[in-house]
Amino acid sequence: MISGEIALYLFMLAAFTGHEIISRVPVILHTPLMSGSNFVHGIVLVGAMIALGEATTVTQQVIGFIGVFLGAGNAVGGYVVTERMLEMFKSSKKEGAK
Amino acid sequence: MDKSALLQHAVHASYFVAAVLFILGIKRMSSPVTARSGIQWAGVGMVVATIATFFHGSILNHPGVVTNVVLMVLAIGISTLFAWVSGKKVAMTDMPQMVALYNGMGGGSAAAIGASALIGAATAPEHHALGTTQIALAVIGALIGSISFTGSLIAFAKLQGWMDKTFRFGGQQVVNGLFFLSALGLGAALLFQLDTTIVVAFFAVSLLFGVLMTLPIGGADMPVVISLYNAFTGLAVAFEGYVQGNVALIIAGTVVGAAGTLLTRLMAKAMNRSISNVLFSNFGSGGGGSSEIAGSQKPIEAADAASLLYMAEKVIIVPGYGMAVAQAQHKIWELSQQLIKRDKEVKFAIHPVAGRMPGHMNVLLAEAGVPYDLIADMDDINPEFATCDVAIVIGANDVVNPVARTDKSSPIYGMPILDVINARQVIVIKRGKGAGFAGIENALFYADNCRMLYADGQEAANRLIAELKGIDSAGGH
């Protein structure tokens, strides 16, 4: 368990971090970055796994299964799509440097 | 320290490592040079955290560990297969709706965590007791996650073309408001009485509200909405992370929530709209018809357009989403190469919201092989239109409409545009005479220096290439 007070600090510091790391992003990276941050909240998978792992009733197992299914889709899909977008940036970068 | 305590420390250490890798990964993704390694760093963090979770005490020490782990592996397996194949197969033009889909899944997952925690506390408080703060955050996270889930699915369906662009009825905002208030009311009731019926009602109303909230929003505004739901999912994940006492979820979720909010504001700003404007106003349906434009649209044949290009020294190409839909970006790049071969200066001018998301057009041009240094942002290229001989507009409409600067009554008044009209000659490649996304007549098309080349994007580019070669062989020797 995390105490409410410590959690509040965590929220605050993480919010500033999120704001800071992308405050000077060129427009061309908005789409990949949105996709990339979409991947990062795929960490919800871990939470869903624990919810399913703690399930004591069938209802909870069903909900947990849905949660894990959706969370894994978020993580895997988010990664694949972002990787594909950024792959193209790399090749165009190379050509630009020629 | 005994072995199992050590293992739990290792699990939590892996969450810490994952959180660090996520932050560094997003940081690297915010610069074009390091972007590619950024997603890989974040990916490593995800794999580490996921594997470690199988050894989490709550899972390992549970009497039903075998069944639950089997279910887990099954769910991850099926979902991975689906997401991997769909993510690999999708065309670059359809990327925005896939982001919406995967994002919605994340929101749904966060809502499921909330549902599981609330139902657990309601039915078996001896196993799953929750404090008041935990219930409150579980409820808020579940509400936001549910909205993000169904809202993103609607956004996906709209962009995929499965659903009419807009869906409106009288008093819609009142109805939506009532739904939102009932969701809040039911959520608040859970603080005082954790009851399964109320939990179910709360989720039903929340999920429905996500649908209702997204239905009236038009396709042009979807990028902002997707970005907003992305931030929503982040927040939902963070809140459910608190409920579970999981620091990785709190940090990753909050970082994405904050970054996503900022991104959403940047996008809305690029479209000259506020977020509340996107969510609660009916774009294009108010305003009453825009003012009539004097003059007529003047067509041009491919042969004449080609000779204009042949004579030009500097050509600026303005691509819009219509070009991507026609899959013409490869042909347009071929045309550009033909022009470059003839010593013309060619540049691509990108409006911040060209495509379906900011930066989407850059991705599409990059896919066609257009080098980075030929692509210019709006602010850099706008002064150059005055010195350019021919500007080719292909599949773009509202973002080059000069009424955004001149006509105060226009719904797009004040939206930043590309000053294509300042070019000596403008050629607009367009399939027909229809208006753009916003449903507004384009004054550019009626301008004296503008000619319309009515054709499909690919076909137009093909004909221009052929005509250019024709001029070469006729006059070149």
Coordinates of C-alpha atoms in Angstrom, one line a residue:
Chain A
M1 CA 0.0 0.0 0.0
I2 CA 1.1 3.5 -0.8
S3 CA -0.1 6.3 1.6
G4 CA -2.3 8.9 0.1
E5 CA 0.3 11.6 0.8
I6 CA 3.1 9.9 -1.0
A7 CA 0.8 9.1 -3.9
L8 CA 0.0 12.8 -4.2
Y9 CA 3.7 13.6 -4.5
L10 CA 4.1 10.8 -7.1
F11 CA 1.2 12.2 -9.1
M12 CA 2.6 15.7 -8.9
L13 CA 6.2 14.8 -9.9
A14 CA 5.1 12.4 -12.7
A15 CA 2.8 15.1 -14.1
F16 CA 5.6 17.6 -14.2
T17 CA 7.8 15.0 -15.8
G18 CA 5.3 14.3 -18.5
H19 CA 4.8 17.9 -19.2
E20 CA 8.5 18.7 -19.3
I21 CA 9.7 15.8 -21.6
I22 CA 7.5 16.7 -24.4
S23 CA 7.2 20.5 -24.2
R24 CA 9.6 21.2 -27.0
V25 CA 8.5 18.6 -29.6
P26 CA 8.5 19.4 -33.3
V27 CA 5.2 18.9 -35.0
I28 CA 6.4 16.1 -37.2
L29 CA 6.8 13.9 -34.1
H30 CA 3.3 14.6 -32.7
T31 CA 1.8 11.5 -34.2
P32 CA 4.6 9.0 -33.3
L33 CA 4.7 10.5 -29.8
M34 CA 1.0 10.2 -29.3
S35 CA 1.3 6.6 -30.5
G36 CA 4.3 6.0 -28.3
S37 CA 2.6 7.4 -25.2
N38 CA -0.3 5.2 -26.1
F39 CA 2.0 2.3 -25.9
V40 CA 3.4 3.4 -22.5
H41 CA 0.0 3.3 -20.8
G42 CA -0.1 -0.3 -22.0
I43 CA 1.5 -0.9 -18.6
V44 CA -2.1 -1.2 -17.6
L45 CA -1.6 -4.9 -18.6
V46 CA 0.5 -5.4 -15.4
G47 CA -2.4 -4.1 -13.3
A48 CA -4.9 -6.2 -15.1
M49 CA -2.7 -9.3 -14.7
I50 CA -2.7 -8.7 -10.9
A51 CA -6.5 -8.1 -10.9
L52 CA -6.9 -11.5 -12.7
G53 CA -4.4 -13.1 -10.4
E54 CA -6.2 -11.9 -7.3
A55 CA -9.6 -13.0 -8.6
T56 CA -11.6 -15.2 -6.2
T57 CA -14.9 -15.4 -8.0
V58 CA -15.9 -16.4 -11.6
T59 CA -17.2 -12.8 -12.1
Q60 CA -13.8 -11.4 -11.2
Q61 CA -12.0 -13.9 -13.4
V62 CA -14.2 -12.9 -16.4
I63 CA -13.5 -9.2 -15.7
G64 CA -9.9 -9.9 -15.2
F65 CA -9.6 -11.9 -18.4
I66 CA -11.2 -9.0 -20.4
G67 CA -8.8 -6.6 -18.7
V68 CA -5.7 -8.6 -19.5
F69 CA -7.0 -9.1 -23.1
L70 CA -7.6 -5.4 -23.6
G71 CA -4.3 -4.4 -21.8
A72 CA -2.2 -6.7 -23.9
G73 CA -3.8 -5.4 -27.1
N74 CA -2.9 -1.8 -25.9
A75 CA 0.7 -2.7 -25.3
V76 CA 1.4 -4.9 -28.3
G77 CA -0.6 -2.9 -30.8
G78 CA 0.8 0.4 -29.5
Y79 CA 4.3 -0.9 -29.9
V80 CA 3.9 -2.4 -33.4
V81 CA 2.3 0.8 -34.8
T82 CA 4.8 3.2 -33.2
E83 CA 7.7 1.1 -34.3
R84 CA 6.4 1.1 -37.9
M85 CA 6.0 4.9 -37.9
L86 CA 9.4 5.6 -36.4
E87 CA 11.1 3.1 -38.8
M88 CA 10.1 5.4 -41.7
F89 CA 11.6 8.4 -39.9
K90 CA 14.9 6.6 -39.7
S91 CA 15.1 5.9 -43.4
S92 CA 14.0 9.4 -44.4
K93 CA 16.6 10.8 -42.1
K94 CA 19.3 8.8 -43.8
E95 CA 18.2 10.0 -47.2
G96 CA 18.1 13.5 -46.0
A97 CA 21.7 13.3 -44.9
K98 CA 23.0 12.1 -48.2
Chain B
M1 CA 15.6 -12.2 4.3
D2 CA 13.7 -15.3 3.0
K3 CA 13.5 -16.2 -0.6
S4 CA 9.9 -15.2 -1.3
A5 CA 10.5 -11.7 0.2
L6 CA 13.6 -11.4 -2.0
L7 CA 11.5 -12.3 -5.0
Q8 CA 8.9 -9.7 -4.2
H9 CA 11.7 -7.1 -4.0
A10 CA 12.9 -8.1 -7.4
V11 CA 9.4 -7.8 -8.8
H12 CA 9.1 -4.3 -7.4
A13 CA 12.5 -3.4 -8.6
S14 CA 11.5 -4.4 -12.1
Y15 CA 8.6 -2.0 -11.9
F16 CA 11.0 0.8 -11.0
V17 CA 13.2 -0.1 -13.9
A18 CA 10.2 -0.1 -16.2
A19 CA 9.1 3.4 -15.0
V20 CA 12.6 4.8 -15.6
L21 CA 12.7 3.2 -19.1
F22 CA 9.3 4.6 -20.0
I23 CA 10.3 8.1 -19.0
L24 CA 13.6 7.9 -20.9
G25 CA 11.8 6.3 -23.8
I26 CA 9.3 9.1 -24.2
K27 CA 12.1 11.6 -23.8
R28 CA 14.0 10.0 -26.6
M29 CA 10.9 9.8 -28.8
S30 CA 10.6 13.6 -28.6
S31 CA 13.6 14.1 -30.9
P32 CA 13.7 12.8 -34.5
V33 CA 17.3 11.5 -34.1
T34 CA 16.7 9.3 -31.1
A35 CA 13.0 8.6 -31.6
R36 CA 13.4 5.0 -32.9
S37 CA 15.5 3.9 -29.9
G38 CA 12.9 5.6 -27.6
I39 CA 10.2 3.1 -28.4
Q40 CA 12.6 0.2 -28.0
W41 CA 13.7 1.4 -24.6
A42 CA 10.0 1.7 -23.5
G43 CA 9.4 -1.8 -25.1
V44 CA 12.1 -3.3 -22.9
G45 CA 10.6 -1.8 -19.9
M46 CA 7.2 -3.3 -20.8
V47 CA 8.6 -6.8 -21.3
V48 CA 10.5 -6.7 -18.0
A49 CA 7.5 -5.5 -16.1
T50 CA 5.2 -8.0 -17.7
I51 CA 7.4 -11.0 -17.1
A52 CA 8.1 -9.9 -13.5
T53 CA 4.4 -9.7 -12.8
F54 CA 4.0 -13.5 -13.2
F55 CA 6.0 -13.7 -10.0
H56 CA 4.0 -11.0 -8.1
G57 CA 3.0 -12.2 -4.6
S58 CA -0.7 -11.5 -5.1
I59 CA -0.7 -13.9 -8.1
L60 CA 1.8 -16.5 -6.8
N61 CA 0.4 -17.0 -3.3
H62 CA -3.3 -17.2 -4.5
P63 CA -5.0 -20.5 -4.0
G64 CA -6.3 -20.4 -7.6
V65 CA -2.9 -19.6 -9.1
V66 CA -2.9 -22.2 -11.8
T67 CA -6.3 -21.4 -13.3
N68 CA -5.7 -17.7 -13.1
V69 CA -2.2 -17.9 -14.7
V70 CA -3.6 -20.1 -17.5
L71 CA -6.3 -17.6 -18.1
M72 CA -3.7 -14.8 -18.1
V73 CA -1.5 -16.5 -20.7
L74 CA -4.5 -17.3 -22.8
A75 CA -5.7 -13.7 -22.8
I76 CA -2.2 -12.3 -23.5
G77 CA -1.7 -14.8 -26.3
I78 CA -4.9 -14.2 -28.2
S79 CA -4.7 -10.4 -27.8
T80 CA -1.0 -10.3 -28.8
L81 CA -1.8 -12.3 -31.9
F82 CA -4.7 -10.0 -32.8
A83 CA -2.8 -6.7 -32.1
W84 CA 0.4 -7.9 -33.7
V85 CA -1.3 -8.9 -37.0
S86 CA -3.6 -5.9 -37.2
G87 CA -0.8 -3.5 -36.3
K88 CA 1.6 -4.9 -38.9
K89 CA -1.0 -5.1 -41.7
V90 CA -2.7 -1.7 -41.4
A91 CA -1.9 0.9 -44.0
M92 CA -0.1 4.1 -42.9
T93 CA -3.2 6.1 -43.9
D94 CA -5.3 4.1 -41.4
M95 CA -2.8 4.6 -38.5
P96 CA -4.9 7.1 -36.6
Q97 CA -7.8 4.7 -36.1
M98 CA -5.5 1.9 -35.0
V99 CA -4.0 4.2 -32.3
A100 CA -7.6 5.0 -31.3
L101 CA -8.4 1.3 -31.1
Y102 CA -5.4 0.3 -29.0
N103 CA -5.9 3.3 -26.8
G104 CA -9.5 2.3 -26.2
M105 CA -8.4 -1.1 -25.2
G106 CA -6.1 0.4 -22.6
G107 CA -8.9 2.5 -21.3
G108 CA -11.2 -0.6 -21.1
S109 CA -8.4 -2.5 -19.3
A110 CA -8.2 0.2 -16.7
A111 CA -11.9 0.2 -16.3
A112 CA -11.8 -3.6 -15.8
I113 CA -9.3 -3.2 -13.0
G114 CA -11.6 -0.7 -11.3
A115 CA -14.6 -3.1 -11.9
S116 CA -12.7 -6.0 -10.4
A117 CA -11.6 -4.1 -7.4
L118 CA -15.1 -2.6 -6.7
I119 CA -16.9 -5.9 -7.2
G120 CA -14.3 -7.7 -5.1
A121 CA -14.8 -5.2 -2.3
A122 CA -18.6 -5.5 -2.6
T123 CA -18.9 -9.3 -2.7
A124 CA -15.9 -10.5 -0.7
P125 CA -14.7 -7.7 1.6
E126 CA -12.7 -10.1 3.7
H127 CA -10.3 -10.7 0.7
H128 CA -10.5 -7.4 -1.1
A129 CA -11.1 -4.5 1.4
L130 CA -10.7 -1.0 0.0
G131 CA -10.2 2.3 1.8
T132 CA -12.3 5.3 1.0
T133 CA -9.6 7.0 -1.1
Q134 CA -9.1 3.7 -3.0
I135 CA -12.8 3.5 -3.7
A136 CA -12.9 7.1 -4.9
L137 CA -10.0 6.7 -7.2
A138 CA -11.2 3.3 -8.5
V139 CA -14.5 5.0 -9.4
I140 CA -12.9 8.0 -11.1
G141 CA -10.4 5.8 -12.9
A142 CA -13.2 3.5 -14.0
L143 CA -15.3 6.4 -15.2
I144 CA -12.4 8.0 -17.3
G145 CA -11.3 4.6 -18.5
S146 CA -14.9 3.6 -19.6
I147 CA -15.3 6.9 -21.5
S148 CA -11.9 6.4 -23.2
F149 CA -12.9 2.8 -24.0
T150 CA -16.2 3.3 -25.8
G151 CA -15.3 6.8 -27.0
S152 CA -12.2 5.5 -28.7
L153 CA -14.2 2.6 -30.3
I154 CA -16.6 5.2 -31.8
A155 CA -13.7 7.2 -33.0
F156 CA -12.2 4.1 -34.6
A157 CA -15.5 3.3 -36.2
K158 CA -15.9 6.8 -37.6
L159 CA -12.4 7.0 -39.0
Q160 CA -12.7 3.5 -40.4
G161 CA -15.7 4.6 -42.3
W162 CA -18.1 2.2 -40.5
M163 CA -20.2 5.0 -39.1
D164 CA -21.8 8.2 -40.3
K165 CA -19.5 11.2 -39.6
T166 CA -21.9 12.8 -37.1
F167 CA -24.9 11.9 -35.2
R168 CA -27.0 14.7 -33.6
F169 CA -30.4 15.2 -32.2
G170 CA -32.2 18.0 -30.4
G171 CA -31.2 18.5 -26.7
Q172 CA -28.2 16.2 -27.2
Q173 CA -26.0 18.2 -24.8
V174 CA -28.7 18.1 -22.1
V175 CA -29.0 14.3 -22.5
N176 CA -25.3 13.9 -22.4
G177 CA -25.0 16.1 -19.3
L178 CA -27.6 14.0 -17.6
F179 CA -25.7 10.8 -18.4
F180 CA -22.5 12.3 -17.0
L181 CA -24.3 13.5 -13.8
S182 CA -25.8 10.0 -13.3
A183 CA -22.4 8.4 -13.7
L184 CA -21.0 10.8 -11.1
G185 CA -24.0 10.2 -8.8
L186 CA -23.7 6.4 -9.0
G187 CA -20.0 6.7 -8.5
A188 CA -20.5 8.8 -5.4
A189 CA -23.1 6.4 -4.1
L190 CA -20.4 3.7 -4.2
L191 CA -18.5 5.6 -1.6
F192 CA -21.3 5.1 0.9
Q193 CA -22.6 1.7 -0.2
L194 CA -20.5 -0.8 -2.1
D195 CA -23.3 -2.7 -3.8
T196 CA -22.9 -4.9 -6.9
T197 CA -26.1 -3.5 -8.6
I198 CA -24.8 0.0 -8.2
V199 CA -21.4 -1.0 -9.6
V200 CA -23.1 -2.6 -12.7
A201 CA -25.3 0.5 -13.2
F202 CA -22.4 2.8 -12.8
F203 CA -20.4 1.0 -15.5
A204 CA -23.4 0.8 -17.9
V205 CA -24.0 4.5 -17.6
S206 CA -20.2 5.4 -17.9
L207 CA -19.7 3.2 -21.0
L208 CA -22.8 4.6 -22.6
F209 CA -21.7 8.2 -21.9
G210 CA -18.4 7.5 -23.8
V211 CA -20.5 6.6 -26.8
L212 CA -22.9 9.6 -26.5
M213 CA -20.1 12.0 -26.0
T214 CA -18.2 11.0 -29.1
L215 CA -21.1 10.5 -31.5
P216 CA -21.7 14.2 -32.3
I217 CA -18.0 14.9 -33.0
G218 CA -17.1 15.2 -36.7
G219 CA -14.3 13.3 -38.5
A220 CA -12.1 16.4 -38.8
D221 CA -11.9 16.8 -35.0
M222 CA -11.1 13.1 -34.4
P223 CA -7.3 13.6 -34.0
V224 CA -7.9 15.9 -31.1
V225 CA -10.4 13.6 -29.6
I226 CA -8.1 10.5 -29.9
S227 CA -5.3 12.5 -28.3
L228 CA -7.6 13.5 -25.5
Y229 CA -8.7 9.9 -24.9
N230 CA -5.1 8.9 -24.9
A231 CA -4.5 11.3 -22.0
F232 CA -7.7 10.0 -20.4
T233 CA -6.5 6.4 -20.5
G234 CA -3.2 7.5 -18.9
L235 CA -5.0 9.1 -16.0
A236 CA -7.3 6.1 -15.6
V237 CA -4.3 3.8 -15.5
A238 CA -2.6 6.1 -12.9
F239 CA -5.8 6.1 -10.6
E240 CA -6.2 2.3 -10.8
G241 CA -2.5 2.0 -10.1
Y242 CA -3.2 3.8 -6.8
V243 CA -6.0 1.4 -6.0
Q244 CA -3.6 -1.6 -6.5
G245 CA -0.7 0.2 -4.9
N246 CA 1.4 -0.2 -8.0
V247 CA 4.0 2.6 -8.6
A248 CA 4.7 1.6 -12.2
L249 CA 1.1 2.2 -13.2
I250 CA 0.9 5.5 -11.2
I251 CA 4.1 6.9 -12.8
A252 CA 3.6 5.7 -16.4
G253 CA -0.1 6.7 -16.3
T254 CA 0.5 10.1 -14.9
V255 CA 3.3 10.9 -17.3
V256 CA 1.1 9.9 -20.3
G257 CA -1.8 11.8 -18.8
A258 CA 0.2 15.0 -18.6
A259 CA 2.1 14.5 -21.9
G260 CA -1.2 13.6 -23.6
T261 CA -3.0 16.7 -22.2
L262 CA -0.2 18.9 -23.5
L263 CA -0.2 17.1 -26.9
T264 CA -4.0 17.6 -27.1
R265 CA -3.7 21.3 -26.5
L266 CA -0.9 21.7 -29.1
M267 CA -3.1 19.9 -31.6
A268 CA -6.2 21.9 -30.8
K269 CA -4.1 25.1 -31.1
A270 CA -2.8 24.0 -34.5
M271 CA -6.4 23.8 -35.6
N272 CA -7.3 27.0 -33.9
R273 CA -9.9 25.4 -31.8
S274 CA -10.2 25.0 -28.0
I275 CA -10.7 21.5 -26.6
S276 CA -14.2 22.4 -25.2
N277 CA -15.0 23.8 -28.7
V278 CA -14.2 20.4 -30.2
L279 CA -16.2 18.5 -27.6
F280 CA -19.3 20.6 -27.3
S281 CA -19.8 22.6 -30.4
N282 CA -21.3 21.4 -33.7
F283 CA -18.7 22.5 -36.2
G284 CA -19.9 23.5 -39.6
S285 CA -23.6 23.1 -38.7
G286 CA -24.0 26.5 -36.9
G287 CA -22.9 29.7 -38.7
G288 CA -25.6 29.5 -41.4
G289 CA -24.2 29.4 -45.0
S290 CA -20.9 31.0 -45.6
S291 CA -20.8 34.0 -47.9
E292 CA -21.0 33.4 -51.7
I293 CA -17.8 33.8 -53.6
A294 CA -17.7 35.7 -56.8
G295 CA -16.1 34.3 -59.9
S296 CA -15.8 30.8 -61.2
Q297 CA -13.5 27.8 -60.9
K298 CA -11.3 27.7 -64.0
P299 CA -10.2 24.2 -65.2
I300 CA -6.9 23.4 -66.8
E301 CA -5.7 20.4 -68.8
A302 CA -2.8 18.3 -67.8
A303 CA -0.8 19.4 -70.9
D304 CA -1.1 23.1 -70.0
A305 CA -0.3 22.4 -66.3
A306 CA 2.8 20.4 -67.4
S307 CA 4.1 23.4 -69.4
L308 CA 3.5 25.7 -66.5
L309 CA 5.7 23.3 -64.4
Y310 CA 8.2 23.0 -67.2
M311 CA 8.7 26.8 -67.2
A312 CA 8.7 27.2 -63.4
E313 CA 11.9 27.5 -61.4
K314 CA 10.4 27.0 -58.0
V315 CA 7.5 24.6 -57.2
I316 CA 5.9 24.1 -53.8
I317 CA 3.7 21.0 -53.4
V318 CA 0.9 21.2 -50.8
P319 CA -0.3 17.7 -50.0
G320 CA -3.5 17.0 -48.0
Y321 CA -5.2 14.0 -46.7
G322 CA -7.0 13.6 -50.0
M323 CA -3.6 12.7 -51.6
A324 CA -3.1 10.0 -49.0
V325 CA -6.5 8.6 -49.6
A326 CA -5.8 8.4 -53.3
Q327 CA -2.5 6.7 -52.4
A328 CA -0.9 9.3 -54.7
Q329 CA 2.1 10.1 -52.5
H330 CA 4.5 7.8 -54.4
K331 CA 3.4 9.2 -57.8
I332 CA 3.7 12.8 -56.4
W333 CA 7.2 12.0 -55.3
E334 CA 8.0 10.6 -58.8
L335 CA 6.6 13.8 -60.3
S336 CA 8.8 15.8 -57.9
Q337 CA 11.9 13.8 -58.9
Q338 CA 11.1 14.6 -62.6
L339 CA 11.0 18.3 -61.7
I340 CA 14.2 18.1 -59.6
K341 CA 15.9 16.4 -62.6
R342 CA 15.0 19.5 -64.6
D343 CA 16.7 21.7 -62.0
K344 CA 13.5 23.0 -60.4
E345 CA 13.5 23.7 -56.7
V346 CA 10.8 21.5 -55.2
K347 CA 9.5 21.8 -51.7
F348 CA 6.7 20.2 -49.7
A349 CA 4.6 22.5 -47.5
I350 CA 3.0 20.7 -44.6
H351 CA 0.1 22.2 -42.6
P352 CA 0.3 21.3 -38.9
V353 CA -3.0 19.3 -39.2
A354 CA -2.5 17.9 -42.7
G355 CA -3.5 14.3 -42.6
R356 CA -5.5 13.0 -39.8
M357 CA -3.1 13.8 -37.0
P358 CA -0.4 16.4 -36.6
G359 CA 2.7 14.9 -38.3
H360 CA 0.7 12.2 -40.0
M361 CA 1.5 13.8 -43.4
N362 CA 5.2 13.7 -42.6
V363 CA 4.9 10.0 -41.9
L364 CA 3.1 9.4 -45.2
L365 CA 5.6 11.3 -47.3
A366 CA 8.5 9.6 -45.5
E367 CA 6.9 6.3 -46.4
A368 CA 6.9 7.4 -50.1
G369 CA 10.6 8.2 -49.8
V370 CA 10.5 12.0 -49.8
P371 CA 13.7 13.2 -48.1
Y372 CA 13.4 15.0 -44.8
D373 CA 15.0 18.3 -46.0
L374 CA 12.4 18.9 -48.7
I375 CA 9.6 19.0 -46.3
A376 CA 8.9 22.4 -44.7
D377 CA 6.6 23.4 -41.8
M378 CA 3.9 26.1 -42.3
D379 CA 5.8 28.9 -40.6
D380 CA 8.9 28.3 -42.6
I381 CA 7.3 27.9 -46.0
N382 CA 4.6 30.6 -45.8
P383 CA 6.9 33.5 -46.8
E384 CA 8.3 31.5 -49.7
F385 CA 5.0 31.2 -51.6
A386 CA 5.5 34.8 -52.9
T387 CA 8.7 33.7 -54.6
C388 CA 7.3 30.5 -56.0
D389 CA 6.2 30.1 -59.6
V390 CA 3.8 27.2 -59.3
A391 CA 2.1 25.8 -56.2
I392 CA 0.4 22.4 -56.6
V393 CA -2.3 21.7 -54.1
I394 CA -3.3 18.1 -54.0
G395 CA -6.0 16.8 -51.8
A396 CA -5.8 19.8 -49.4
N397 CA -8.7 22.2 -49.0
D398 CA -9.5 24.0 -45.8
V399 CA -5.9 24.5 -44.9
V400 CA -5.3 26.6 -48.0
N401 CA -8.6 28.5 -47.9
P402 CA -7.9 32.3 -47.7
V403 CA -11.2 33.0 -46.1
A404 CA -9.6 31.9 -42.8
R405 CA -7.7 35.2 -43.0
T406 CA -10.3 37.4 -44.6
D407 CA -13.9 36.4 -43.7
K408 CA -14.8 36.9 -40.1
S409 CA -18.1 35.1 -40.5
S410 CA -16.5 31.9 -41.7
P411 CA -16.3 29.0 -39.2
I412 CA -12.6 28.6 -40.0
Y413 CA -11.8 32.3 -39.5
G414 CA -8.5 32.6 -37.6
M415 CA -7.3 29.1 -38.4
P416 CA -3.7 29.3 -39.6
I417 CA -3.4 28.5 -43.3
L418 CA -0.8 28.0 -45.9
D419 CA -0.5 31.2 -48.1
V420 CA -0.8 29.3 -51.3
I421 CA -2.7 32.1 -52.9
N422 CA 0.4 34.2 -52.9
A423 CA 2.1 32.0 -55.5
R424 CA 2.3 33.2 -59.0
Q425 CA 0.2 30.3 -60.3
V426 CA -1.7 27.7 -58.3
I427 CA -2.8 24.3 -59.7
V428 CA -5.3 22.5 -57.6
I429 CA -5.6 18.7 -58.2
K430 CA -9.0 17.7 -57.1
R431 CA -11.6 15.0 -58.1
G432 CA -14.6 17.2 -58.2
K433 CA -16.0 20.5 -57.1
G434 CA -17.1 19.5 -53.5
A435 CA -16.3 21.5 -50.4
G436 CA -13.7 20.3 -47.8
F437 CA -14.1 18.6 -44.4
A438 CA -15.6 21.8 -42.9
G439 CA -18.1 22.1 -45.7
I440 CA -16.9 25.6 -46.6
E441 CA -16.4 26.9 -50.1
N442 CA -12.8 27.6 -50.9
A443 CA -12.1 31.1 -52.1
L444 CA -8.7 29.9 -53.4
F445 CA -10.4 27.9 -56.1
Y446 CA -12.1 31.0 -57.5
A447 CA -8.9 33.1 -57.5
D448 CA -7.5 34.6 -60.7
N449 CA -4.2 32.8 -60.4
C450 CA -5.8 29.4 -59.7
R451 CA -6.5 26.6 -62.1
M452 CA -8.3 23.4 -61.3
L453 CA -7.0 20.1 -62.6
Y454 CA -9.9 17.7 -62.1
A455 CA -8.6 14.2 -61.7
D456 CA -7.8 11.5 -59.2
G457 CA -4.4 12.2 -57.5
Q458 CA -2.5 9.3 -59.0
E459 CA -3.9 9.8 -62.4
A460 CA -3.1 13.5 -62.4
A461 CA 0.5 12.9 -61.3
N462 CA 0.8 10.2 -64.0
R463 CA -0.5 12.5 -66.7
L464 CA 1.8 15.4 -65.6
I465 CA 4.8 13.1 -65.6
A466 CA 3.9 11.9 -69.2
E467 CA 3.3 15.4 -70.4
L468 CA 6.6 16.6 -68.9
K469 CA 8.5 13.8 -70.7
G470 CA 6.5 14.8 -73.9
I471 CA 7.7 18.4 -73.7
D472 CA 11.3 17.1 -73.4
S473 CA 11.2 14.9 -76.4
A474 CA 9.3 17.6 -78.5
G475 CA 11.5 20.6 -77.6
G476 CA 14.6 19.2 -76.1
H477 CA 16.6 18.3 -79.2

